[in-house]
């Protein structure tokens, strides 16, 4: 039981701690909306990690074999999504900055918490890093002896909890960033930096 708990925590933090495109977008989203929206988005990321952890524990080698043919399409889909998010974020920020409407009530409303959850869930499910990471777990699980359902459940819950705790921490950082950078130039800079990072990471996937 303890071994499954530790393994789940290690797996969850292992995929969550490196801040990549998803983490960058999460921080940026929270900075421009609210902590509640950011936390819901963070739980969407953690839910995707939990889904892949579940597949890793119950799917075995069959899931690993099924994932191999779609890794390349998932990578290209992730590139397209990241580039689209980067372009949309930068263009929207520049347009609002030029119109001098970044901090007024006429700004477009932020996404609802439910929409933020679903958006980050989908983005993370398409993230090839997450796919490859848990595909490796699947390959490793396929070579081991059968694991009891209770231990599988502990592993999945631990992986979800680890990922959720880190993503919520990132969302909290995004909320603090949003309070600190309230000016038009600050928000424009945040948007452009976020878009730049997402673009670079998307190009590196090619």
mmCIF file of C-alpha atoms in Angstrom:
data_model
loop_
_atom_site.group_PDB
_atom_site.id
_atom_site.type_symbol
_atom_site.label_atom_id
_atom_site.label_comp_id
_atom_site.label_asym_id
_atom_site.label_seq_id
_atom_site.Cartn_x
_atom_site.Cartn_y
_atom_site.Cartn_z
ATOM 1 C CA UNK A 1 0.000 0.000 0.000
ATOM 2 C CA UNK A 2 2.759 2.422 0.987
ATOM 3 C CA UNK A 3 4.733 1.537 -2.116
ATOM 4 C CA UNK A 4 1.720 2.290 -4.326
ATOM 5 C CA UNK A 5 1.176 5.625 -2.535
ATOM 6 C CA UNK A 6 4.805 6.680 -2.971
ATOM 7 C CA UNK A 7 4.853 5.522 -6.586
ATOM 8 C CA UNK A 8 1.708 7.519 -7.325
ATOM 9 C CA UNK A 9 3.078 10.664 -5.693
ATOM 10 C CA UNK A 10 6.349 10.328 -7.596
ATOM 11 C CA UNK A 11 4.501 9.777 -10.863
ATOM 12 C CA UNK A 12 2.199 12.747 -10.255
ATOM 13 C CA UNK A 13 4.934 15.178 -9.310
ATOM 14 C CA UNK A 14 7.203 13.802 -12.013
ATOM 15 C CA UNK A 15 4.836 14.906 -14.762
ATOM 16 C CA UNK A 16 3.493 18.042 -13.028
ATOM 17 C CA UNK A 17 6.552 19.832 -11.650
ATOM 18 C CA UNK A 18 8.351 20.643 -14.933
ATOM 19 C CA UNK A 19 6.512 23.815 -15.987
ATOM 20 C CA UNK A 20 5.923 23.551 -19.713
ATOM 21 C CA UNK A 21 3.345 24.967 -22.078
ATOM 22 C CA UNK A 22 0.360 23.744 -20.041
ATOM 23 C CA UNK A 23 1.708 25.202 -16.812
ATOM 24 C CA UNK A 24 2.526 28.484 -18.541
ATOM 25 C CA UNK A 25 -0.982 28.738 -19.948
ATOM 26 C CA UNK A 26 -2.463 27.901 -16.526
ATOM 27 C CA UNK A 27 -0.545 30.735 -14.850
ATOM 28 C CA UNK A 28 -1.481 33.153 -17.626
ATOM 29 C CA UNK A 29 -5.153 32.159 -17.496
ATOM 30 C CA UNK A 30 -5.343 32.636 -13.722
ATOM 31 C CA UNK A 31 -3.579 35.987 -13.905
ATOM 32 C CA UNK A 32 -6.240 37.250 -16.300
ATOM 33 C CA UNK A 33 -9.293 35.758 -14.647
ATOM 34 C CA UNK A 34 -9.632 34.685 -11.020
ATOM 35 C CA UNK A 35 -8.218 32.204 -8.537
ATOM 36 C CA UNK A 36 -11.452 30.185 -8.713
ATOM 37 C CA UNK A 37 -11.130 29.826 -12.475
ATOM 38 C CA UNK A 38 -7.450 28.991 -12.119
ATOM 39 C CA UNK A 39 -8.107 26.290 -9.530
ATOM 40 C CA UNK A 40 -10.751 24.703 -11.765
ATOM 41 C CA UNK A 41 -8.310 24.786 -14.675
ATOM 42 C CA UNK A 42 -5.643 23.249 -12.424
ATOM 43 C CA UNK A 43 -8.015 20.426 -11.528
ATOM 44 C CA UNK A 44 -8.583 19.873 -15.250
ATOM 45 C CA UNK A 45 -4.853 19.317 -15.703
ATOM 46 C CA UNK A 46 -4.740 17.000 -12.697
ATOM 47 C CA UNK A 47 -7.780 15.081 -13.959
ATOM 48 C CA UNK A 48 -5.993 14.382 -17.246
ATOM 49 C CA UNK A 49 -2.932 13.170 -15.353
ATOM 50 C CA UNK A 50 -5.206 10.964 -13.255
ATOM 51 C CA UNK A 51 -6.813 9.498 -16.367
ATOM 52 C CA UNK A 52 -3.429 8.562 -17.807
ATOM 53 C CA UNK A 53 -2.340 7.163 -14.433
ATOM 54 C CA UNK A 54 -5.473 5.020 -14.438
ATOM 55 C CA UNK A 55 -4.683 3.759 -17.934
ATOM 56 C CA UNK A 56 -1.137 3.014 -16.805
ATOM 57 C CA UNK A 57 -2.327 0.867 -13.916
ATOM 58 C CA UNK A 58 -5.181 -1.055 -15.534
ATOM 59 C CA UNK A 59 -4.286 -1.081 -19.206
ATOM 60 C CA UNK A 60 -0.984 -2.868 -19.155
ATOM 61 C CA UNK A 61 0.877 -3.576 -22.338
ATOM 62 C CA UNK A 62 -2.281 -3.462 -24.462
ATOM 63 C CA UNK A 63 -2.672 0.272 -23.832
ATOM 64 C CA UNK A 64 0.998 0.870 -24.599
ATOM 65 C CA UNK A 65 0.637 -0.901 -27.938
ATOM 66 C CA UNK A 66 -2.521 1.089 -28.714
ATOM 67 C CA UNK A 67 -0.834 4.410 -27.918
ATOM 68 C CA UNK A 68 2.222 3.961 -30.118
ATOM 69 C CA UNK A 69 0.500 4.575 -33.493
ATOM 70 C CA UNK A 70 -1.165 7.814 -32.308
ATOM 71 C CA UNK A 71 1.812 9.482 -30.624
ATOM 72 C CA UNK A 72 2.761 11.352 -33.799
ATOM 73 C CA UNK A 73 -0.796 12.631 -34.518
ATOM 74 C CA UNK A 74 -1.108 13.697 -30.879
ATOM 75 C CA UNK A 75 2.172 15.568 -31.112
ATOM 76 C CA UNK A 76 1.019 17.451 -34.222
ATOM 77 C CA UNK A 77 -2.360 18.167 -32.645
ATOM 78 C CA UNK A 78 -0.599 19.557 -29.597
ATOM 79 C CA UNK A 79 1.604 21.774 -31.793
ATOM 80 C CA UNK A 80 -1.462 23.178 -33.561
ATOM 81 C CA UNK A 81 -3.287 23.794 -30.276
ATOM 82 C CA UNK A 82 -0.291 25.499 -28.675
ATOM 83 C CA UNK A 83 0.372 27.726 -31.675
ATOM 84 C CA UNK A 84 -3.306 28.670 -31.870
ATOM 85 C CA UNK A 85 -3.379 29.531 -28.165
ATOM 86 C CA UNK A 86 -0.191 31.571 -28.490
ATOM 87 C CA UNK A 87 -1.470 33.510 -31.503
ATOM 88 C CA UNK A 88 -4.896 34.127 -29.968
ATOM 89 C CA UNK A 89 -3.439 35.266 -26.640
ATOM 90 C CA UNK A 90 -0.928 37.640 -28.220
ATOM 91 C CA UNK A 91 -3.378 39.079 -30.746
ATOM 92 C CA UNK A 92 -6.061 39.642 -28.120
ATOM 93 C CA UNK A 93 -3.617 41.328 -25.741
ATOM 94 C CA UNK A 94 -2.218 43.622 -28.428
ATOM 95 C CA UNK A 95 -5.705 44.520 -29.661
ATOM 96 C CA UNK A 96 -6.930 45.416 -26.163
ATOM 97 C CA UNK A 97 -3.722 47.299 -25.396
ATOM 98 C CA UNK A 98 -4.071 49.441 -28.499
ATOM 99 C CA UNK A 99 -7.696 50.103 -27.652
ATOM 100 C CA UNK A 100 -6.708 50.996 -24.064
ATOM 101 C CA UNK A 101 -9.237 48.540 -22.689
ATOM 102 C CA UNK A 102 -7.085 46.032 -20.787
ATOM 103 C CA UNK A 103 -8.307 46.985 -17.335
ATOM 104 C CA UNK A 104 -11.840 48.205 -17.944
ATOM 105 C CA UNK A 105 -15.143 46.476 -17.544
ATOM 106 C CA UNK A 106 -15.719 46.244 -21.280
ATOM 107 C CA UNK A 107 -13.048 43.527 -21.553
ATOM 108 C CA UNK A 108 -14.312 40.139 -22.723
ATOM 109 C CA UNK A 109 -15.369 38.085 -19.707
ATOM 110 C CA UNK A 110 -12.957 35.368 -18.562
ATOM 111 C CA UNK A 111 -13.928 31.742 -19.132
ATOM 112 C CA UNK A 112 -16.222 30.183 -16.595
ATOM 113 C CA UNK A 113 -14.693 27.739 -14.103
ATOM 114 C CA UNK A 114 -16.390 24.823 -15.881
ATOM 115 C CA UNK A 115 -15.093 25.929 -19.270
ATOM 116 C CA UNK A 116 -11.606 26.418 -17.844
ATOM 117 C CA UNK A 117 -11.697 22.897 -16.399
ATOM 118 C CA UNK A 118 -12.757 21.334 -19.694
ATOM 119 C CA UNK A 119 -10.281 23.386 -21.734
ATOM 120 C CA UNK A 120 -7.261 22.439 -19.624
ATOM 121 C CA UNK A 121 -8.450 18.841 -19.444
ATOM 122 C CA UNK A 122 -8.504 18.642 -23.240
ATOM 123 C CA UNK A 123 -5.189 20.452 -23.684
ATOM 124 C CA UNK A 124 -3.443 18.164 -21.204
ATOM 125 C CA UNK A 125 -4.913 15.039 -22.774
ATOM 126 C CA UNK A 126 -3.347 16.172 -26.078
ATOM 127 C CA UNK A 127 0.012 16.988 -24.491
ATOM 128 C CA UNK A 128 2.509 14.504 -25.982
ATOM 129 C CA UNK A 129 4.777 14.797 -22.947
ATOM 130 C CA UNK A 130 2.005 13.476 -20.734
ATOM 131 C CA UNK A 131 1.183 10.731 -23.220
ATOM 132 C CA UNK A 132 4.801 9.589 -23.539
ATOM 133 C CA UNK A 133 5.352 9.781 -19.787
ATOM 134 C CA UNK A 134 2.423 7.583 -18.872
ATOM 135 C CA UNK A 135 3.000 5.343 -21.895
ATOM 136 C CA UNK A 136 6.374 4.578 -20.306
ATOM 137 C CA UNK A 137 4.575 3.752 -17.065
ATOM 138 C CA UNK A 138 2.300 1.436 -19.005
ATOM 139 C CA UNK A 139 5.278 -0.365 -20.526
ATOM 140 C CA UNK A 140 6.816 -0.740 -17.097
ATOM 141 C CA UNK A 141 3.568 -1.973 -15.566
ATOM 142 C CA UNK A 142 3.218 -4.534 -18.326
ATOM 143 C CA UNK A 143 6.424 -6.221 -17.213
ATOM 144 C CA UNK A 144 5.439 -6.430 -13.558
ATOM 145 C CA UNK A 145 3.263 -8.837 -11.664
ATOM 146 C CA UNK A 146 -0.423 -8.144 -11.337
ATOM 147 C CA UNK A 147 -1.250 -5.346 -8.911
ATOM 148 C CA UNK A 148 -4.243 -5.529 -6.615
ATOM 149 C CA UNK A 149 -7.148 -3.192 -7.420
ATOM 150 C CA UNK A 150 -6.773 -1.425 -4.064
ATOM 151 C CA UNK A 151 -3.132 -0.619 -4.798
ATOM 152 C CA UNK A 152 -4.094 0.550 -8.279
ATOM 153 C CA UNK A 153 -6.628 2.911 -6.760
ATOM 154 C CA UNK A 154 -4.098 4.271 -4.277
ATOM 155 C CA UNK A 155 -1.610 4.853 -7.096
ATOM 156 C CA UNK A 156 -4.138 6.745 -9.234
ATOM 157 C CA UNK A 157 -5.423 8.885 -6.359
ATOM 158 C CA UNK A 158 -1.885 9.695 -5.238
ATOM 159 C CA UNK A 159 -0.877 10.696 -8.768
ATOM 160 C CA UNK A 160 -3.968 12.899 -9.062
ATOM 161 C CA UNK A 161 -3.381 14.495 -5.643
ATOM 162 C CA UNK A 162 0.274 15.221 -6.430
ATOM 163 C CA UNK A 163 -0.548 16.773 -9.784
ATOM 164 C CA UNK A 164 -3.473 18.748 -8.345
ATOM 165 C CA UNK A 165 -1.405 20.175 -5.487
ATOM 166 C CA UNK A 166 1.274 21.444 -7.859
ATOM 167 C CA UNK A 167 -1.149 22.829 -10.436
ATOM 168 C CA UNK A 168 -3.130 24.666 -7.733
ATOM 169 C CA UNK A 169 0.155 26.141 -6.521
ATOM 170 C CA UNK A 170 0.814 27.411 -10.054
ATOM 171 C CA UNK A 171 -2.701 28.848 -10.191
ATOM 172 C CA UNK A 172 -2.088 30.657 -6.899
ATOM 173 C CA UNK A 173 1.084 32.110 -8.372
ATOM 174 C CA UNK A 174 -0.909 33.239 -11.370
ATOM 175 C CA UNK A 175 -3.435 34.965 -9.114
ATOM 176 C CA UNK A 176 -0.661 36.829 -7.281
ATOM 177 C CA UNK A 177 0.891 37.767 -10.603
ATOM 178 C CA UNK A 178 -2.424 39.131 -11.774
ATOM 179 C CA UNK A 179 -2.711 41.346 -8.706
ATOM 180 C CA UNK A 180 0.859 42.588 -9.059
ATOM 181 C CA UNK A 181 0.674 43.399 -12.772
ATOM 182 C CA UNK A 182 -2.504 45.441 -12.980
ATOM 183 C CA UNK A 183 -1.303 47.963 -15.557
ATOM 184 C CA UNK A 184 -1.868 47.752 -19.274
ATOM 185 C CA UNK A 185 1.811 47.262 -20.044
ATOM 186 C CA UNK A 186 2.199 44.614 -17.362
ATOM 187 C CA UNK A 187 -0.656 42.553 -18.728
ATOM 188 C CA UNK A 188 0.551 42.971 -22.283
ATOM 189 C CA UNK A 189 4.030 41.796 -21.261
ATOM 190 C CA UNK A 190 2.571 38.774 -19.465
ATOM 191 C CA UNK A 191 0.533 37.816 -22.518
ATOM 192 C CA UNK A 192 3.448 38.183 -24.930
ATOM 193 C CA UNK A 193 5.872 36.248 -22.717
ATOM 194 C CA UNK A 194 3.325 33.471 -22.278
ATOM 195 C CA UNK A 195 2.674 33.341 -26.021
ATOM 196 C CA UNK A 196 6.389 33.299 -26.745
ATOM 197 C CA UNK A 197 7.041 30.416 -24.384
ATOM 198 C CA UNK A 198 4.155 28.397 -25.811
ATOM 199 C CA UNK A 199 5.395 29.050 -29.358
ATOM 200 C CA UNK A 200 8.946 27.949 -28.541
ATOM 201 C CA UNK A 201 7.724 24.790 -26.850
ATOM 202 C CA UNK A 202 5.428 24.025 -29.765
ATOM 203 C CA UNK A 203 8.294 24.437 -32.259
ATOM 204 C CA UNK A 204 10.494 22.156 -30.173
ATOM 205 C CA UNK A 205 7.893 19.391 -30.533
ATOM 206 C CA UNK A 206 8.375 19.313 -34.310
#
